[in-house]
């Protein structure tokens, strides 16, 4: 009795035109984020937005996931955009759409059972072909889905918009692009200097950079977009270090977006100068201090007070090296360069007769 009740429930459940049927297979409506009464226009808008978001060539760091998602989105759109396929799907779900007849004895499905209420076979087209109908020949080039010639994005010539104000710190470069028979090429990176204090480079810091760029929306139109990029400056980074944000340049149909590259620049410091992993301090001492000894008091780049006793006789050009008080070494955790103190001896402008005599007596001249 229990088994017959279960069978009757399954047959009844499958025959009703209910959204619950879709749970037996793939829910195309959920994939496209639309409801069952979606209009053709809204269905197209949703497909454009999701296909552009999940195209594998735009998700290089998670390509396998993007490929699966992209194919699923394309399959869902093809099923729901065709009235005949949609009608079959709404009544029989994915199983019915793909040639699976309704449950038979035991709750199993039979594949292509002649005479069944759903003797229909759905063979989805290639995802890139559907994509090309909306955006031309796939706007991402000879991409991950294995299709032929396609097109990509490039940044527009002209300014990006700058950080936190009207000043434009990014400039787009299109030199060398030109017409090409082998598909669009990626333009050179768009570079901007990122000015850091020596303290930033000693301790590390987090920088928030606001950019403004053009992107292609779900309708294929260029629209402005603002975005905040986070740069984690690591202790020990040097001038010239580059931080790359792939494909963050302006988008434009038929061409690739450029990469955005921030290049570390070092702001001059009033007390320290950097030389590789070493820090250099210039320190003046009097002749008396040079001969009799002195102490050098410094505030380090991380705010510590450092006192160095000088017991050697300081001659012009003398340099004192303090180990492990230089810049952090990025690739060697916990290690630092040296602190080098370069001395300048200040000689007196004049001496009295008594002073001269005293010096001769002390030095034995």
mmCIF file of C-alpha atoms in Angstrom:
data_model
loop_
_atom_site.group_PDB
_atom_site.id
_atom_site.type_symbol
_atom_site.label_atom_id
_atom_site.label_comp_id
_atom_site.label_asym_id
_atom_site.label_seq_id
_atom_site.Cartn_x
_atom_site.Cartn_y
_atom_site.Cartn_z
ATOM 1 C CA UNK A 1 0.000 0.000 0.000
ATOM 2 C CA UNK A 2 2.817 2.419 0.856
ATOM 3 C CA UNK A 3 4.619 1.722 -2.439
ATOM 4 C CA UNK A 4 1.417 2.295 -4.490
ATOM 5 C CA UNK A 5 0.751 5.545 -2.632
ATOM 6 C CA UNK A 6 4.273 6.727 -3.387
ATOM 7 C CA UNK A 7 3.817 5.894 -7.084
ATOM 8 C CA UNK A 8 0.482 7.729 -7.273
ATOM 9 C CA UNK A 9 2.049 10.731 -5.555
ATOM 10 C CA UNK A 10 4.952 10.824 -8.029
ATOM 11 C CA UNK A 11 2.678 10.612 -11.085
ATOM 12 C CA UNK A 12 0.396 13.315 -9.715
ATOM 13 C CA UNK A 13 3.328 15.471 -8.723
ATOM 14 C CA UNK A 14 4.909 15.227 -12.171
ATOM 15 C CA UNK A 15 1.741 15.915 -14.131
ATOM 16 C CA UNK A 16 0.967 19.264 -12.428
ATOM 17 C CA UNK A 17 2.291 22.434 -14.067
ATOM 18 C CA UNK A 18 4.069 23.555 -10.955
ATOM 19 C CA UNK A 19 7.406 25.146 -10.250
ATOM 20 C CA UNK A 20 8.051 22.274 -7.870
ATOM 21 C CA UNK A 21 8.575 20.041 -10.890
ATOM 22 C CA UNK A 22 11.721 21.959 -11.766
ATOM 23 C CA UNK A 23 13.274 20.864 -8.505
ATOM 24 C CA UNK A 24 13.514 17.373 -10.019
ATOM 25 C CA UNK A 25 16.076 18.761 -12.470
ATOM 26 C CA UNK A 26 17.725 22.098 -13.176
ATOM 27 C CA UNK A 27 15.738 25.227 -12.320
ATOM 28 C CA UNK A 28 16.306 27.424 -15.377
ATOM 29 C CA UNK A 29 14.296 30.278 -13.844
ATOM 30 C CA UNK A 30 16.576 30.435 -10.806
ATOM 31 C CA UNK A 31 19.686 30.256 -12.989
ATOM 32 C CA UNK A 32 18.575 33.355 -14.921
ATOM 33 C CA UNK A 33 17.144 35.009 -11.789
ATOM 34 C CA UNK A 34 13.690 35.514 -13.330
ATOM 35 C CA UNK A 35 10.158 34.341 -12.500
ATOM 36 C CA UNK A 36 7.878 32.123 -14.581
ATOM 37 C CA UNK A 37 6.006 35.105 -16.032
ATOM 38 C CA UNK A 38 9.145 36.812 -17.327
ATOM 39 C CA UNK A 39 8.824 38.823 -20.543
ATOM 40 C CA UNK A 40 11.082 38.259 -23.530
ATOM 41 C CA UNK A 41 12.785 41.614 -22.972
ATOM 42 C CA UNK A 42 13.507 40.951 -19.296
ATOM 43 C CA UNK A 43 14.756 37.471 -20.155
ATOM 44 C CA UNK A 44 17.231 38.964 -22.634
ATOM 45 C CA UNK A 45 18.388 41.582 -20.140
ATOM 46 C CA UNK A 46 19.022 38.952 -17.501
ATOM 47 C CA UNK A 47 20.912 36.758 -19.965
ATOM 48 C CA UNK A 48 23.101 39.676 -21.120
ATOM 49 C CA UNK A 49 24.012 40.605 -17.572
ATOM 50 C CA UNK A 50 24.778 37.072 -16.364
ATOM 51 C CA UNK A 51 26.556 35.922 -19.527
ATOM 52 C CA UNK A 52 28.828 38.947 -19.440
ATOM 53 C CA UNK A 53 29.541 38.347 -15.749
ATOM 54 C CA UNK A 54 30.341 34.623 -16.102
ATOM 55 C CA UNK A 55 32.092 34.457 -19.460
ATOM 56 C CA UNK A 56 35.200 32.284 -18.861
ATOM 57 C CA UNK A 57 37.558 34.792 -20.435
ATOM 58 C CA UNK A 58 36.470 37.319 -17.828
ATOM 59 C CA UNK A 59 37.051 34.889 -14.953
ATOM 60 C CA UNK A 60 40.577 33.656 -15.502
ATOM 61 C CA UNK A 61 41.172 32.810 -11.854
ATOM 62 C CA UNK A 62 38.113 30.518 -11.659
ATOM 63 C CA UNK A 63 37.817 29.368 -15.259
ATOM 64 C CA UNK A 64 36.318 25.896 -14.663
ATOM 65 C CA UNK A 65 33.562 27.262 -12.452
ATOM 66 C CA UNK A 66 32.873 30.056 -14.936
ATOM 67 C CA UNK A 67 32.679 27.642 -17.886
ATOM 68 C CA UNK A 68 30.087 25.505 -16.108
ATOM 69 C CA UNK A 69 28.078 28.553 -15.055
ATOM 70 C CA UNK A 70 28.294 30.138 -18.515
ATOM 71 C CA UNK A 71 27.023 26.965 -20.241
ATOM 72 C CA UNK A 72 24.215 26.661 -17.694
ATOM 73 C CA UNK A 73 23.118 30.261 -18.278
ATOM 74 C CA UNK A 74 23.136 29.763 -22.061
ATOM 75 C CA UNK A 75 21.179 26.515 -21.823
ATOM 76 C CA UNK A 76 18.587 28.119 -19.554
ATOM 77 C CA UNK A 77 18.161 31.063 -21.917
ATOM 78 C CA UNK A 78 17.764 28.836 -24.965
ATOM 79 C CA UNK A 79 15.113 26.756 -23.200
ATOM 80 C CA UNK A 80 13.070 29.692 -21.894
ATOM 81 C CA UNK A 81 13.357 31.954 -24.950
ATOM 82 C CA UNK A 82 11.741 29.376 -27.254
ATOM 83 C CA UNK A 83 7.952 29.151 -26.647
ATOM 84 C CA UNK A 84 7.754 25.437 -27.538
ATOM 85 C CA UNK A 85 10.720 24.478 -25.343
ATOM 86 C CA UNK A 86 9.467 26.654 -22.510
ATOM 87 C CA UNK A 87 6.036 25.017 -22.635
ATOM 88 C CA UNK A 88 7.581 21.562 -22.407
ATOM 89 C CA UNK A 89 9.905 22.653 -19.622
ATOM 90 C CA UNK A 90 7.091 24.284 -17.623
ATOM 91 C CA UNK A 91 5.046 21.073 -17.789
ATOM 92 C CA UNK A 92 7.634 18.337 -17.548
ATOM 93 C CA UNK A 93 10.795 19.972 -16.221
ATOM 94 C CA UNK A 94 14.324 19.388 -17.456
ATOM 95 C CA UNK A 95 13.775 15.627 -17.786
ATOM 96 C CA UNK A 96 10.872 16.108 -20.135
ATOM 97 C CA UNK A 97 12.690 18.775 -22.119
ATOM 98 C CA UNK A 98 15.666 16.498 -22.679
ATOM 99 C CA UNK A 99 13.669 13.508 -23.825
ATOM 100 C CA UNK A 100 12.892 11.844 -20.513
ATOM 101 C CA UNK A 101 9.290 10.657 -20.238
ATOM 102 C CA UNK A 102 7.340 11.034 -16.973
ATOM 103 C CA UNK A 103 7.786 8.571 -14.092
ATOM 104 C CA UNK A 104 6.676 5.030 -14.768
ATOM 105 C CA UNK A 105 6.355 2.059 -12.485
ATOM 106 C CA UNK A 106 8.812 2.295 -9.612
ATOM 107 C CA UNK A 107 9.301 6.056 -10.059
ATOM 108 C CA UNK A 108 11.993 5.662 -12.738
ATOM 109 C CA UNK A 109 12.321 7.660 -15.943
ATOM 110 C CA UNK A 110 12.534 6.007 -19.326
ATOM 111 C CA UNK A 111 14.604 7.737 -22.001
ATOM 112 C CA UNK A 112 12.626 8.598 -25.132
ATOM 113 C CA UNK A 113 9.694 6.292 -24.413
ATOM 114 C CA UNK A 114 7.536 6.416 -27.583
ATOM 115 C CA UNK A 115 4.005 7.447 -26.927
ATOM 116 C CA UNK A 116 4.808 9.176 -23.655
ATOM 117 C CA UNK A 117 3.436 12.656 -22.977
ATOM 118 C CA UNK A 118 6.888 14.195 -23.535
ATOM 119 C CA UNK A 119 8.598 12.579 -26.514
ATOM 120 C CA UNK A 120 10.777 15.694 -27.008
ATOM 121 C CA UNK A 121 14.542 16.068 -27.217
ATOM 122 C CA UNK A 122 16.402 19.279 -26.356
ATOM 123 C CA UNK A 123 20.030 19.528 -27.512
ATOM 124 C CA UNK A 124 21.430 22.919 -26.366
ATOM 125 C CA UNK A 125 23.515 24.949 -28.796
ATOM 126 C CA UNK A 126 27.048 25.973 -28.059
ATOM 127 C CA UNK A 127 27.120 28.678 -25.404
ATOM 128 C CA UNK A 128 29.457 30.926 -27.414
ATOM 129 C CA UNK A 129 27.078 30.881 -30.396
ATOM 130 C CA UNK A 130 24.262 32.232 -28.251
ATOM 131 C CA UNK A 131 26.592 34.790 -26.711
ATOM 132 C CA UNK A 132 27.686 35.962 -30.174
ATOM 133 C CA UNK A 133 24.072 36.711 -31.128
ATOM 134 C CA UNK A 134 24.017 39.375 -28.421
ATOM 135 C CA UNK A 135 27.528 40.799 -28.540
ATOM 136 C CA UNK A 136 28.819 40.056 -32.029
ATOM 137 C CA UNK A 137 31.469 37.382 -32.334
ATOM 138 C CA UNK A 138 32.003 36.760 -28.620
ATOM 139 C CA UNK A 139 33.573 39.905 -27.127
ATOM 140 C CA UNK A 140 36.342 38.018 -25.380
ATOM 141 C CA UNK A 141 38.500 36.692 -28.176
ATOM 142 C CA UNK A 142 39.619 33.167 -28.912
ATOM 143 C CA UNK A 143 38.354 32.161 -25.559
ATOM 144 C CA UNK A 144 38.023 29.285 -23.186
ATOM 145 C CA UNK A 145 34.905 27.849 -24.813
ATOM 146 C CA UNK A 146 36.801 26.799 -27.922
ATOM 147 C CA UNK A 147 34.993 28.863 -30.519
ATOM 148 C CA UNK A 148 36.486 30.638 -33.496
ATOM 149 C CA UNK A 149 37.229 34.275 -34.125
ATOM 150 C CA UNK A 150 35.822 36.738 -31.606
ATOM 151 C CA UNK A 151 36.324 40.231 -30.263
ATOM 152 C CA UNK A 152 37.504 41.798 -27.015
ATOM 153 C CA UNK A 153 37.578 45.002 -24.999
ATOM 154 C CA UNK A 154 40.125 47.813 -24.884
ATOM 155 C CA UNK A 155 40.194 50.958 -22.783
ATOM 156 C CA UNK A 156 38.933 54.121 -24.357
ATOM 157 C CA UNK A 157 41.512 56.739 -25.135
ATOM 158 C CA UNK A 158 41.289 59.588 -22.678
ATOM 159 C CA UNK A 159 41.168 59.938 -18.892
ATOM 160 C CA UNK A 160 39.917 57.570 -16.272
ATOM 161 C CA UNK A 161 38.680 60.013 -13.728
ATOM 162 C CA UNK A 162 41.237 59.976 -10.958
ATOM 163 C CA UNK A 163 41.118 59.191 -7.285
ATOM 164 C CA UNK A 164 38.725 61.075 -5.084
ATOM 165 C CA UNK A 165 38.611 64.124 -7.330
ATOM 166 C CA UNK A 166 38.664 65.462 -10.864
ATOM 167 C CA UNK A 167 42.365 64.882 -11.448
ATOM 168 C CA UNK A 168 43.013 62.086 -13.908
ATOM 169 C CA UNK A 169 45.837 59.808 -12.786
ATOM 170 C CA UNK A 170 45.284 57.108 -15.413
ATOM 171 C CA UNK A 171 45.861 57.599 -19.130
ATOM 172 C CA UNK A 172 44.858 54.978 -21.652
ATOM 173 C CA UNK A 173 47.239 53.899 -24.373
ATOM 174 C CA UNK A 174 46.106 52.483 -27.710
ATOM 175 C CA UNK A 175 49.323 52.619 -29.659
ATOM 176 C CA UNK A 176 49.953 49.512 -31.700
ATOM 177 C CA UNK A 177 46.348 48.327 -31.638
ATOM 178 C CA UNK A 178 45.221 49.013 -35.203
ATOM 179 C CA UNK A 179 43.134 46.680 -37.339
ATOM 180 C CA UNK A 180 44.164 43.082 -37.054
ATOM 181 C CA UNK A 181 43.059 40.043 -38.931
ATOM 182 C CA UNK A 182 43.780 37.774 -35.978
ATOM 183 C CA UNK A 183 41.418 39.279 -33.424
ATOM 184 C CA UNK A 184 41.836 42.208 -31.039
ATOM 185 C CA UNK A 185 45.039 42.653 -29.101
ATOM 186 C CA UNK A 186 45.383 43.754 -25.509
ATOM 187 C CA UNK A 187 46.689 47.331 -25.243
ATOM 188 C CA UNK A 188 49.669 48.207 -23.040
ATOM 189 C CA UNK A 189 49.013 48.455 -19.288
ATOM 190 C CA UNK A 190 47.759 51.760 -17.920
ATOM 191 C CA UNK A 191 50.282 52.821 -15.266
ATOM 192 C CA UNK A 192 50.026 55.276 -12.389
ATOM 193 C CA UNK A 193 52.520 56.142 -9.660
ATOM 194 C CA UNK A 194 51.557 55.262 -6.094
ATOM 195 C CA UNK A 195 53.438 57.626 -3.781
ATOM 196 C CA UNK A 196 54.354 56.054 -0.426
ATOM 197 C CA UNK A 197 56.210 57.438 2.571
ATOM 198 C CA UNK A 198 59.253 55.601 3.837
ATOM 199 C CA UNK A 199 57.187 54.731 6.916
ATOM 200 C CA UNK A 200 54.557 53.089 4.663
ATOM 201 C CA UNK A 201 57.246 50.981 3.029
ATOM 202 C CA UNK A 202 58.849 50.105 6.374
ATOM 203 C CA UNK A 203 55.728 49.053 8.262
ATOM 204 C CA UNK A 204 53.417 48.171 5.380
ATOM 205 C CA UNK A 205 50.068 49.826 4.790
ATOM 206 C CA UNK A 206 46.675 49.452 3.132
ATOM 207 C CA UNK A 207 45.712 51.936 0.448
ATOM 208 C CA UNK A 208 42.215 52.460 -0.968
ATOM 209 C CA UNK A 209 42.248 53.792 -4.523
ATOM 210 C CA UNK A 210 39.039 55.037 -6.157
ATOM 211 C CA UNK A 211 38.863 54.662 -9.920
ATOM 212 C CA UNK A 212 36.241 55.613 -12.469
ATOM 213 C CA UNK A 213 35.917 53.705 -15.731
ATOM 214 C CA UNK A 214 33.444 52.744 -18.455
ATOM 215 C CA UNK A 215 31.925 49.269 -18.544
ATOM 216 C CA UNK A 216 29.452 47.540 -20.874
ATOM 217 C CA UNK A 217 26.066 46.946 -19.239
ATOM 218 C CA UNK A 218 23.545 44.181 -19.927
ATOM 219 C CA UNK A 219 22.166 46.154 -22.876
ATOM 220 C CA UNK A 220 25.558 46.476 -24.539
ATOM 221 C CA UNK A 221 25.886 50.184 -23.689
ATOM 222 C CA UNK A 222 28.883 51.952 -22.175
ATOM 223 C CA UNK A 223 28.084 53.230 -18.695
ATOM 224 C CA UNK A 224 30.357 54.807 -16.042
ATOM 225 C CA UNK A 225 31.286 52.772 -13.004
ATOM 226 C CA UNK A 226 33.193 53.715 -9.872
ATOM 227 C CA UNK A 227 35.185 51.154 -7.965
ATOM 228 C CA UNK A 228 37.512 51.120 -4.971
ATOM 229 C CA UNK A 229 40.646 49.026 -5.340
ATOM 230 C CA UNK A 230 42.558 47.852 -2.278
ATOM 231 C CA UNK A 231 46.351 47.735 -2.352
ATOM 232 C CA UNK A 232 48.165 46.015 0.502
ATOM 233 C CA UNK A 233 51.630 47.562 0.558
ATOM 234 C CA UNK A 234 53.997 44.983 2.044
ATOM 235 C CA UNK A 235 56.885 45.911 4.362
ATOM 236 C CA UNK A 236 60.086 46.294 2.377
ATOM 237 C CA UNK A 237 58.565 47.015 -1.025
ATOM 238 C CA UNK A 238 60.906 49.120 -3.132
ATOM 239 C CA UNK A 239 60.453 51.969 -5.538
ATOM 240 C CA UNK A 240 59.369 50.507 -8.875
ATOM 241 C CA UNK A 241 57.374 47.615 -7.413
ATOM 242 C CA UNK A 242 54.296 47.035 -9.588
ATOM 243 C CA UNK A 243 50.801 46.012 -8.493
ATOM 244 C CA UNK A 244 48.605 44.848 -11.366
ATOM 245 C CA UNK A 245 44.796 44.766 -11.524
ATOM 246 C CA UNK A 246 43.943 42.697 -14.631
ATOM 247 C CA UNK A 247 41.289 44.044 -17.018
ATOM 248 C CA UNK A 248 40.385 47.065 -14.880
ATOM 249 C CA UNK A 249 40.691 49.519 -17.748
ATOM 250 C CA UNK A 250 37.789 50.988 -19.696
ATOM 251 C CA UNK A 251 35.671 48.450 -21.535
ATOM 252 C CA UNK A 252 34.766 48.898 -25.185
ATOM 253 C CA UNK A 253 33.006 46.559 -27.589
ATOM 254 C CA UNK A 254 35.242 44.456 -29.802
ATOM 255 C CA UNK A 255 38.392 45.085 -27.799
ATOM 256 C CA UNK A 256 40.153 43.981 -24.624
ATOM 257 C CA UNK A 257 40.383 46.116 -21.498
ATOM 258 C CA UNK A 258 43.884 47.092 -20.446
ATOM 259 C CA UNK A 259 45.342 46.140 -17.090
ATOM 260 C CA UNK A 260 45.739 48.835 -14.456
ATOM 261 C CA UNK A 261 49.203 48.936 -12.905
ATOM 262 C CA UNK A 262 50.241 50.920 -9.848
ATOM 263 C CA UNK A 263 53.976 51.591 -9.587
ATOM 264 C CA UNK A 264 55.408 52.252 -6.125
ATOM 265 C CA UNK A 265 57.200 55.580 -5.767
ATOM 266 C CA UNK A 266 59.011 56.728 -2.627
ATOM 267 C CA UNK A 267 58.412 60.099 -1.020
ATOM 268 C CA UNK A 268 61.645 61.770 0.195
ATOM 269 C CA UNK A 269 62.199 61.507 3.967
ATOM 270 C CA UNK A 270 63.671 64.320 6.034
ATOM 271 C CA UNK A 271 65.846 62.047 8.181
ATOM 272 C CA UNK A 272 66.497 58.802 6.298
ATOM 273 C CA UNK A 273 67.587 57.846 2.840
ATOM 274 C CA UNK A 274 67.114 54.365 1.419
ATOM 275 C CA UNK A 275 69.823 52.414 -0.358
ATOM 276 C CA UNK A 276 68.437 49.003 -1.316
ATOM 277 C CA UNK A 277 67.635 47.317 1.995
ATOM 278 C CA UNK A 278 69.820 49.735 3.975
ATOM 279 C CA UNK A 279 68.869 53.014 5.606
ATOM 280 C CA UNK A 280 71.308 55.925 5.642
ATOM 281 C CA UNK A 281 71.428 58.772 8.159
ATOM 282 C CA UNK A 282 73.756 61.760 7.835
ATOM 283 C CA UNK A 283 74.887 63.056 11.244
ATOM 284 C CA UNK A 284 77.036 66.066 12.132
ATOM 285 C CA UNK A 285 79.349 66.077 15.172
ATOM 286 C CA UNK A 286 81.678 68.707 16.579
ATOM 287 C CA UNK A 287 85.423 68.212 16.646
ATOM 288 C CA UNK A 288 85.252 67.591 20.378
ATOM 289 C CA UNK A 289 82.562 64.921 19.884
ATOM 290 C CA UNK A 290 84.526 63.376 17.054
ATOM 291 C CA UNK A 291 87.571 63.009 19.288
ATOM 292 C CA UNK A 292 86.030 62.413 22.702
ATOM 293 C CA UNK A 293 82.995 60.318 21.808
ATOM 294 C CA UNK A 294 79.291 61.058 21.485
ATOM 295 C CA UNK A 295 75.825 59.504 21.241
ATOM 296 C CA UNK A 296 73.422 59.547 18.298
ATOM 297 C CA UNK A 297 69.712 59.665 19.165
ATOM 298 C CA UNK A 298 67.276 58.586 16.430
ATOM 299 C CA UNK A 299 63.575 57.858 16.049
ATOM 300 C CA UNK A 300 63.132 54.778 13.881
ATOM 301 C CA UNK A 301 60.590 54.523 11.067
ATOM 302 C CA UNK A 302 58.340 52.426 13.279
ATOM 303 C CA UNK A 303 58.453 55.001 16.095
ATOM 304 C CA UNK A 304 61.093 53.514 18.417
ATOM 305 C CA UNK A 305 63.722 55.610 20.168
ATOM 306 C CA UNK A 306 67.204 54.421 19.305
ATOM 307 C CA UNK A 307 70.410 55.581 21.038
ATOM 308 C CA UNK A 308 73.761 54.629 19.515
ATOM 309 C CA UNK A 309 76.946 55.224 21.499
ATOM 310 C CA UNK A 310 79.941 56.292 19.396
ATOM 311 C CA UNK A 311 83.272 55.415 21.018
ATOM 312 C CA UNK A 312 85.499 55.381 17.934
ATOM 313 C CA UNK A 313 87.337 58.505 16.835
ATOM 314 C CA UNK A 314 85.222 59.995 14.082
ATOM 315 C CA UNK A 315 87.281 61.110 11.108
ATOM 316 C CA UNK A 316 85.817 62.826 8.019
ATOM 317 C CA UNK A 317 83.916 60.226 5.950
ATOM 318 C CA UNK A 318 83.573 57.796 8.895
ATOM 319 C CA UNK A 319 80.572 55.457 8.658
ATOM 320 C CA UNK A 320 79.057 53.440 11.523
ATOM 321 C CA UNK A 321 77.013 50.354 10.565
ATOM 322 C CA UNK A 322 74.201 49.117 12.845
ATOM 323 C CA UNK A 323 73.025 45.647 11.846
ATOM 324 C CA UNK A 324 69.317 44.807 11.415
ATOM 325 C CA UNK A 325 68.059 48.369 11.745
ATOM 326 C CA UNK A 326 67.477 48.901 8.042
ATOM 327 C CA UNK A 327 64.465 48.159 5.829
ATOM 328 C CA UNK A 328 62.576 44.850 6.052
ATOM 329 C CA UNK A 329 63.566 42.373 3.361
ATOM 330 C CA UNK A 330 60.331 41.351 1.626
ATOM 331 C CA UNK A 331 61.417 37.884 0.514
ATOM 332 C CA UNK A 332 63.172 37.017 3.791
ATOM 333 C CA UNK A 333 60.646 37.168 6.614
ATOM 334 C CA UNK A 334 62.005 38.709 9.797
ATOM 335 C CA UNK A 335 65.247 39.954 8.231
ATOM 336 C CA UNK A 336 66.288 43.559 7.760
ATOM 337 C CA UNK A 337 69.075 45.500 6.135
ATOM 338 C CA UNK A 338 71.537 47.724 8.012
ATOM 339 C CA UNK A 339 71.411 51.249 9.349
ATOM 340 C CA UNK A 340 74.412 53.238 8.152
ATOM 341 C CA UNK A 341 75.299 56.469 9.947
ATOM 342 C CA UNK A 342 77.540 58.749 7.935
ATOM 343 C CA UNK A 343 79.349 61.388 9.973
ATOM 344 C CA UNK A 344 80.343 64.903 9.097
ATOM 345 C CA UNK A 345 82.851 66.577 11.428
ATOM 346 C CA UNK A 346 82.313 70.278 12.066
ATOM 347 C CA UNK A 347 85.656 72.007 12.585
ATOM 348 C CA UNK A 348 85.746 75.278 14.494
ATOM 349 C CA UNK A 349 86.077 78.435 12.410
ATOM 350 C CA UNK A 350 88.749 79.945 14.772
ATOM 351 C CA UNK A 351 90.691 79.134 17.938
ATOM 352 C CA UNK A 352 92.173 81.386 20.599
ATOM 353 C CA UNK A 353 95.855 81.248 21.450
ATOM 354 C CA UNK A 354 95.062 79.452 24.696
ATOM 355 C CA UNK A 355 92.931 76.875 22.851
ATOM 356 C CA UNK A 356 95.705 76.230 20.365
ATOM 357 C CA UNK A 357 98.226 75.801 23.147
ATOM 358 C CA UNK A 358 95.864 73.441 24.997
ATOM 359 C CA UNK A 359 95.325 71.281 21.956
ATOM 360 C CA UNK A 360 99.077 71.053 21.307
ATOM 361 C CA UNK A 361 99.674 70.094 24.892
ATOM 362 C CA UNK A 362 96.944 67.434 24.933
ATOM 363 C CA UNK A 363 97.800 65.936 21.560
ATOM 364 C CA UNK A 364 101.545 66.204 22.160
ATOM 365 C CA UNK A 365 102.215 68.386 19.123
#
